[in-house]
């Protein structure tokens, strides 16, 4: 094995009783393990047991003369480790990690880890503590700093309550760390996860919608392992031909009136701009909007959904990533009138017969070739998860980007958006509100990552 040395940190949590079993799992897999625990962890698990199983003295006190050979023991230990795992990780330690505190031996070593040494954190606590905004905030911070968070499971908790917060079982933790360290494909993750894992398409809406949140988060972590640098791969799109639709369409009722919607085209244009910055060849097919197109992009201006469909079709073989961000009208007047409809020809009401337009995304999805990757949008006023997941399978997209039409910082006209990313393997990721430009960058990171991941699952 390329990487063989694991530093296991243990915090004060009732679930620390699982720590000796985690050590045993690592040893069984062939790892050398050293344990380091907080003072309060001693209340829940004996350091003697950990020392016996790991064959190294367990470190608790940062001034313990046994480890104090030249005063820099924490640096030596941090450099020795191929990986540090903190399991269980308490809310206190998460908060201290988030501010870079080093007021005990465990934190001191965590802060001394080399840039490329992964820190894997397995939190365990009661649900209310896990869901507290402060803990959520601290988790986000340590993730941003590079920590990999193995999310807690749902189940019975020490308090007698049932909820999220349980430390995953020792073999789950060990297998997760093993897969990560040895760069194994996700198929080698433990059987409990394999059973649930659907690497290709989610077959039923129910299976995707009801997917356990923990499972989904874990899959997302696994996704992140499939590429070494998400940002690096997103920033090099020079081999991609990216086809983007944007803006509304206008469907003529007569020569002066039409059916349209409030789409501004801002999201699609931001995507085109970012894709161009990342080196891609970009073809932007845009409905009527008032914003200028980005430079360095091939732009086709269209008006109706039929024109948009026909223009997209011209690139249907050429594109490698298709992003259908346009708000295409679902219906068009069946018999547009030449000239102007005069009101004296009607009584108090009139009827316009509408026919369905061609679903451009669905057409591309159903003729998609193995090297092509397809992204659609779902703008919803309710039940975003259910509707976006339905669109994922009916349109055979690889990703559906969901947003709400009727919430602040979301939808058509503003400069900001709040996106949820629905992956074809059932993972759902909710992003924070951000500018449409930032949304585009975040989306391309995920597109690059998931494209790589899907490629790796094709045997
Ligand atoms: N879309 C498309 N062609 C259409 C209609 C929609 O390419 N004729 C694409 C959109 O660009 C978007 C996705 O399909 O990527 C979903 O569009 P949306 O309007 O949210 O959903 P619809 O499929 O139109 O269904 P509904 O309006 O009933 O929600």
mmCIF file with all atom_site columns, C-alpha atoms in Angstrom, residues 223 226-228 233 373 446-458:
data_model
loop_
_atom_site.group_PDB
_atom_site.id
_atom_site.type_symbol
_atom_site.label_atom_id
_atom_site.label_alt_id
_atom_site.label_comp_id
_atom_site.label_asym_id
_atom_site.label_entity_id
_atom_site.label_seq_id
_atom_site.pdbx_PDB_ins_code
_atom_site.Cartn_x
_atom_site.Cartn_y
_atom_site.Cartn_z
_atom_site.occupancy
_atom_site.B_iso_or_equiv
_atom_site.pdbx_formal_charge
_atom_site.auth_seq_id
_atom_site.auth_comp_id
_atom_site.auth_asym_id
_atom_site.auth_atom_id
_atom_site.pdbx_PDB_model_num
ATOM 1  C CA . UNK A 1 223 ? -17.518 11.809 -5.328  1.00 0.00 ? 223 UNK A CA 1
ATOM 2  C CA . UNK A 1 226 ? -12.616 10.651 -7.440  1.00 0.00 ? 226 UNK A CA 1
ATOM 3  C CA . UNK A 1 227 ? -10.594 13.587 -8.551  1.00 0.00 ? 227 UNK A CA 1
ATOM 4  C CA . UNK A 1 228 ? -7.509  15.063 -6.962  1.00 0.00 ? 228 UNK A CA 1
ATOM 5  C CA . UNK A 1 233 ? -10.130 20.127 -13.386 1.00 0.00 ? 233 UNK A CA 1
ATOM 6  C CA . UNK A 1 373 ? -22.556 15.286 -20.555 1.00 0.00 ? 373 UNK A CA 1
ATOM 7  C CA . UNK A 1 446 ? -19.221 20.130 -10.013 1.00 0.00 ? 446 UNK A CA 1
ATOM 8  C CA . UNK A 1 447 ? -19.708 19.360 -13.698 1.00 0.00 ? 447 UNK A CA 1
ATOM 9  C CA . UNK A 1 448 ? -15.970 18.646 -14.120 1.00 0.00 ? 448 UNK A CA 1
ATOM 10 C CA . UNK A 1 449 ? -15.950 16.516 -10.991 1.00 0.00 ? 449 UNK A CA 1
ATOM 11 C CA . UNK A 1 450 ? -19.041 14.516 -11.817 1.00 0.00 ? 450 UNK A CA 1
ATOM 12 C CA . UNK A 1 451 ? -18.005 14.018 -15.435 1.00 0.00 ? 451 UNK A CA 1
ATOM 13 C CA . UNK A 1 452 ? -14.731 12.515 -14.203 1.00 0.00 ? 452 UNK A CA 1
ATOM 14 C CA . UNK A 1 453 ? -16.626 10.422 -11.699 1.00 0.00 ? 453 UNK A CA 1
ATOM 15 C CA . UNK A 1 454 ? -19.063 9.051  -14.304 1.00 0.00 ? 454 UNK A CA 1
ATOM 16 C CA . UNK A 1 455 ? -16.140 8.174  -16.562 1.00 0.00 ? 455 UNK A CA 1
ATOM 17 C CA . UNK A 1 456 ? -14.506 6.284  -13.686 1.00 0.00 ? 456 UNK A CA 1
ATOM 18 C CA . UNK A 1 457 ? -17.663 4.208  -13.120 1.00 0.00 ? 457 UNK A CA 1
ATOM 19 C CA . UNK A 1 458 ? -17.774 2.984  -16.734 1.00 0.00 ? 458 UNK A CA 1
#
